[in-house]
mmCIF file of C-alpha atoms and ligand atoms in Angstrom:
data_model
loop_
_atom_site.group_PDB
_atom_site.id
_atom_site.type_symbol
_atom_site.label_atom_id
_atom_site.label_comp_id
_atom_site.label_asym_id
_atom_site.label_seq_id
_atom_site.Cartn_x
_atom_site.Cartn_y
_atom_site.Cartn_z
ATOM 1 C CA MET C 833 114.078 53.133 83.927
ATOM 2 C CA LYS C 834 113.190 55.539 81.131
ATOM 3 C CA ILE C 835 113.287 59.342 81.488
ATOM 4 C CA ALA C 836 111.666 61.835 79.128
ATOM 5 C CA CYS C 837 113.421 65.194 79.043
ATOM 6 C CA GLY C 838 112.828 68.570 77.459
ATOM 7 C CA ALA C 839 113.842 72.196 77.778
ATOM 8 C CA ASP C 840 113.629 75.624 76.221
ATOM 9 C CA HIS C 841 116.671 77.715 75.288
ATOM 10 C CA GLY C 842 117.102 78.807 78.930
ATOM 11 C CA GLY C 843 117.345 75.229 80.152
ATOM 12 C CA VAL C 844 118.866 73.385 77.216
ATOM 13 C CA ASP C 845 122.447 73.315 78.536
ATOM 14 C CA LEU C 846 121.300 71.906 81.877
ATOM 15 C CA LYS C 847 119.012 69.391 80.178
ATOM 16 C CA ASP C 848 121.798 68.231 77.854
ATOM 17 C CA ALA C 849 124.297 67.876 80.708
ATOM 18 C CA LEU C 850 121.809 65.910 82.825
ATOM 19 C CA LYS C 851 120.953 63.721 79.850
ATOM 20 C CA VAL C 852 124.644 62.748 79.503
ATOM 21 C CA TYR C 853 124.779 62.166 83.273
ATOM 22 C CA LEU C 854 121.764 59.843 83.197
ATOM 23 C CA GLU C 855 122.973 57.935 80.142
ATOM 24 C CA LYS C 856 126.352 57.348 81.798
ATOM 25 C CA LYS C 857 124.429 55.712 84.634
ATOM 26 C CA GLY C 858 122.756 53.392 82.111
ATOM 27 C CA ILE C 859 119.381 55.140 82.236
ATOM 28 C CA GLU C 860 117.476 55.419 78.958
ATOM 29 C CA VAL C 861 116.600 59.010 78.035
ATOM 30 C CA VAL C 862 114.098 60.205 75.429
ATOM 31 C CA ASP C 863 114.900 63.795 74.468
ATOM 32 C CA PHE C 864 112.022 65.970 73.250
ATOM 33 C CA GLY C 865 114.309 68.964 72.584
ATOM 34 C CA THR C 866 115.009 71.748 72.213
ATOM 35 C CA THR C 867 118.495 71.246 70.823
ATOM 36 C CA GLY C 868 120.022 74.707 70.502
ATOM 37 C CA HIS C 869 120.019 78.204 71.932
ATOM 38 C CA GLU C 870 117.509 79.722 69.539
ATOM 39 C CA SER C 871 114.595 81.209 71.460
ATOM 40 C CA VAL C 872 111.668 78.770 71.759
ATOM 41 C CA ASP C 873 108.561 78.580 73.919
ATOM 42 C CA TYR C 874 108.776 76.397 77.036
ATOM 43 C CA PRO C 875 105.081 75.271 77.068
ATOM 44 C CA GLU C 876 105.695 73.094 73.999
ATOM 45 C CA TYR C 877 108.519 71.181 75.656
ATOM 46 C CA GLY C 878 106.858 70.940 79.044
ATOM 47 C CA HIS C 879 103.771 69.577 77.336
ATOM 48 C CA LYS C 880 105.647 66.984 75.262
ATOM 49 C CA VAL C 881 107.488 65.590 78.271
ATOM 50 C CA ALA C 882 104.375 65.621 80.441
ATOM 51 C CA GLN C 883 102.375 63.802 77.765
ATOM 52 C CA ALA C 884 105.025 61.086 77.541
ATOM 53 C CA VAL C 885 104.894 60.590 81.305
ATOM 54 C CA ALA C 886 101.080 60.693 81.446
ATOM 55 C CA LYS C 887 100.900 58.072 78.678
ATOM 56 C CA LYS C 888 103.463 55.981 80.593
ATOM 57 C CA GLU C 889 105.901 56.105 77.689
ATOM 58 C CA ALA C 890 108.449 57.197 80.309
ATOM 59 C CA ASP C 891 108.723 56.533 84.043
ATOM 60 C CA TYR C 892 109.671 60.107 84.925
ATOM 61 C CA GLY C 893 110.148 63.472 83.260
ATOM 62 C CA LEU C 894 112.884 66.079 83.507
ATOM 63 C CA VAL C 895 112.095 69.592 82.284
ATOM 64 C CA CYS C 896 114.308 72.672 82.315
ATOM 65 C CA CYS C 897 113.794 76.308 81.408
ATOM 66 C CA GLY C 898 115.618 79.423 82.569
ATOM 67 C CA SER C 899 113.983 79.460 85.987
ATOM 68 C CA GLY C 900 112.209 76.091 86.042
ATOM 69 C CA ILE C 901 108.998 77.998 86.733
ATOM 70 C CA GLY C 902 107.252 78.297 83.374
ATOM 71 C CA ILE C 903 107.978 74.776 82.234
ATOM 72 C CA SER C 904 106.797 73.322 85.561
ATOM 73 C CA ILE C 905 103.517 75.215 85.239
ATOM 74 C CA ALA C 906 103.112 73.880 81.694
ATOM 75 C CA ALA C 907 103.865 70.282 82.716
ATOM 76 C CA ASN C 908 101.384 70.463 85.588
ATOM 77 C CA LYS C 909 98.549 71.222 83.151
ATOM 78 C CA VAL C 910 98.659 67.640 81.861
ATOM 79 C CA LYS C 911 96.360 65.285 83.763
ATOM 80 C CA GLY C 912 98.259 62.664 85.700
ATOM 81 C CA VAL C 913 101.403 64.772 85.941
ATOM 82 C CA ARG C 914 102.703 66.157 89.205
ATOM 83 C CA CYS C 915 105.720 68.312 88.515
ATOM 84 C CA VAL C 916 107.948 69.795 91.218
ATOM 85 C CA ARG C 917 110.317 72.695 90.674
ATOM 86 C CA ALA C 918 113.121 71.416 92.885
ATOM 87 C CA HIS C 919 116.302 73.382 93.441
ATOM 88 C CA ASP C 920 117.330 71.580 96.629
ATOM 89 C CA PRO C 921 117.543 67.864 97.420
ATOM 90 C CA TYR C 922 115.021 68.016 100.281
ATOM 91 C CA SER C 923 112.301 69.384 97.993
ATOM 92 C CA ALA C 924 113.148 66.716 95.433
ATOM 93 C CA GLU C 925 112.924 64.018 98.119
ATOM 94 C CA MET C 926 109.668 65.243 99.650
ATOM 95 C CA SER C 927 108.056 65.642 96.241
ATOM 96 C CA ARG C 928 108.483 61.896 95.783
ATOM 97 C CA ARG C 929 107.773 60.745 99.353
ATOM 98 C CA HIS C 930 104.594 62.741 99.912
ATOM 99 C CA ASN C 931 103.394 63.943 96.507
ATOM 100 C CA ASN C 932 104.409 61.110 94.172
ATOM 101 C CA CYS C 933 105.723 63.667 91.696
ATOM 102 C CA ASN C 934 106.599 62.181 88.346
ATOM 103 C CA VAL C 935 108.287 65.174 86.699
ATOM 104 C CA ILE C 936 111.090 67.357 88.066
ATOM 105 C CA ALA C 937 111.702 70.901 86.807
ATOM 106 C CA MET C 938 114.926 72.828 87.270
ATOM 107 C CA GLY C 939 116.155 76.241 86.160
ATOM 108 C CA GLY C 940 119.251 76.414 84.018
ATOM 109 C CA ARG C 941 119.885 80.022 85.072
ATOM 110 C CA PHE C 942 119.458 79.260 88.781
ATOM 111 C CA LEU C 943 121.206 75.987 89.458
ATOM 112 C CA GLY C 944 124.745 74.650 89.083
ATOM 113 C CA LEU C 945 125.219 71.236 87.552
ATOM 114 C CA ASP C 946 126.394 69.535 90.755
ATOM 115 C CA MET C 947 123.307 70.623 92.686
ATOM 116 C CA ALA C 948 121.065 69.700 89.750
ATOM 117 C CA LYS C 949 122.590 66.202 89.700
ATOM 118 C CA LYS C 950 121.968 65.829 93.449
ATOM 119 C CA CYS C 951 118.331 66.913 93.083
ATOM 120 C CA LEU C 952 117.796 64.551 90.160
ATOM 121 C CA ASP C 953 119.448 61.593 91.918
ATOM 122 C CA VAL C 954 117.346 62.042 95.045
ATOM 123 C CA PHE C 955 114.199 62.446 92.949
ATOM 124 C CA LEU C 956 114.820 59.215 91.037
ATOM 125 C CA GLU C 957 115.917 57.198 94.074
ATOM 126 C CA THR C 958 113.091 58.121 96.462
ATOM 127 C CA GLU C 959 109.906 56.048 96.680
ATOM 128 C CA PHE C 960 106.389 57.365 97.297
ATOM 129 C CA GLU C 961 105.335 56.576 100.882
ATOM 130 C CA GLY C 962 101.703 55.924 99.989
ATOM 131 C CA GLY C 963 99.341 55.561 102.978
ATOM 132 C CA ARG C 964 97.625 58.824 103.892
ATOM 133 C CA HIS C 965 99.510 60.557 101.074
ATOM 134 C CA SER C 966 97.750 58.381 98.479
ATOM 135 C CA ARG C 967 94.393 59.809 99.518
ATOM 136 C CA ARG C 968 95.676 63.347 99.022
ATOM 137 C CA VAL C 969 97.323 62.656 95.692
ATOM 138 C CA ASP C 970 94.151 60.844 94.532
ATOM 139 C CA ALA C 971 92.140 63.942 95.507
ATOM 140 C CA ILE C 972 94.389 66.079 93.318
ATOM 141 C CA GLU C 973 93.835 63.746 90.394
ATOM 142 C CA GLU C 974 90.054 63.860 90.878
HETATM 143 C C1 RB5 T 1509 112.986 82.442 78.741
HETATM 144 O O1 RB5 T 1509 113.687 83.635 78.636
HETATM 145 C C2 RB5 T 1509 112.459 82.260 80.151
HETATM 146 O O2 RB5 T 1509 111.386 83.111 80.375
HETATM 147 C C3 RB5 T 1509 112.079 80.826 80.400
HETATM 148 O O3 RB5 T 1509 113.169 79.999 80.180
HETATM 149 C C4 RB5 T 1509 111.600 80.499 81.805
HETATM 150 O O4 RB5 T 1509 112.473 80.972 82.763
HETATM 151 C C5 RB5 T 1509 110.189 80.795 82.080
HETATM 152 O O5 RB5 T 1509 109.664 80.508 83.168
#
């Protein structure tokens, strides 16, 4: 499995910690930045990660900003990307089961690392149910 990740200055610490967490599990991570705390604009990083997922250069995307809101909006502008802002494991699970989300967004100023790890694990481990949900996801894509 390959994960593309990216963040602005508000989400960089969470992104970096989750990157280490994923790599320790043996998951390949492609990091699109940012790398420090200097103020940057989240659309750039949301777009880069979303493009990588849309082009199938990565299986899933992880994006973080201060709230998880702006970067999720940016990621969702890329065709083929369905990004969920998930701050609880049930949202992360349902976003996979029913919506086939391929990018997860979390807020570095909202979420502790343990909860973020739980959300990410559930997101990556849950399969899309397909069936009637495929029709709805296809309609979104159209
Ligand atoms: C940056 O201060 C902040 O606005 C950004 O990280 C994010 O929370 C936007 O939605």
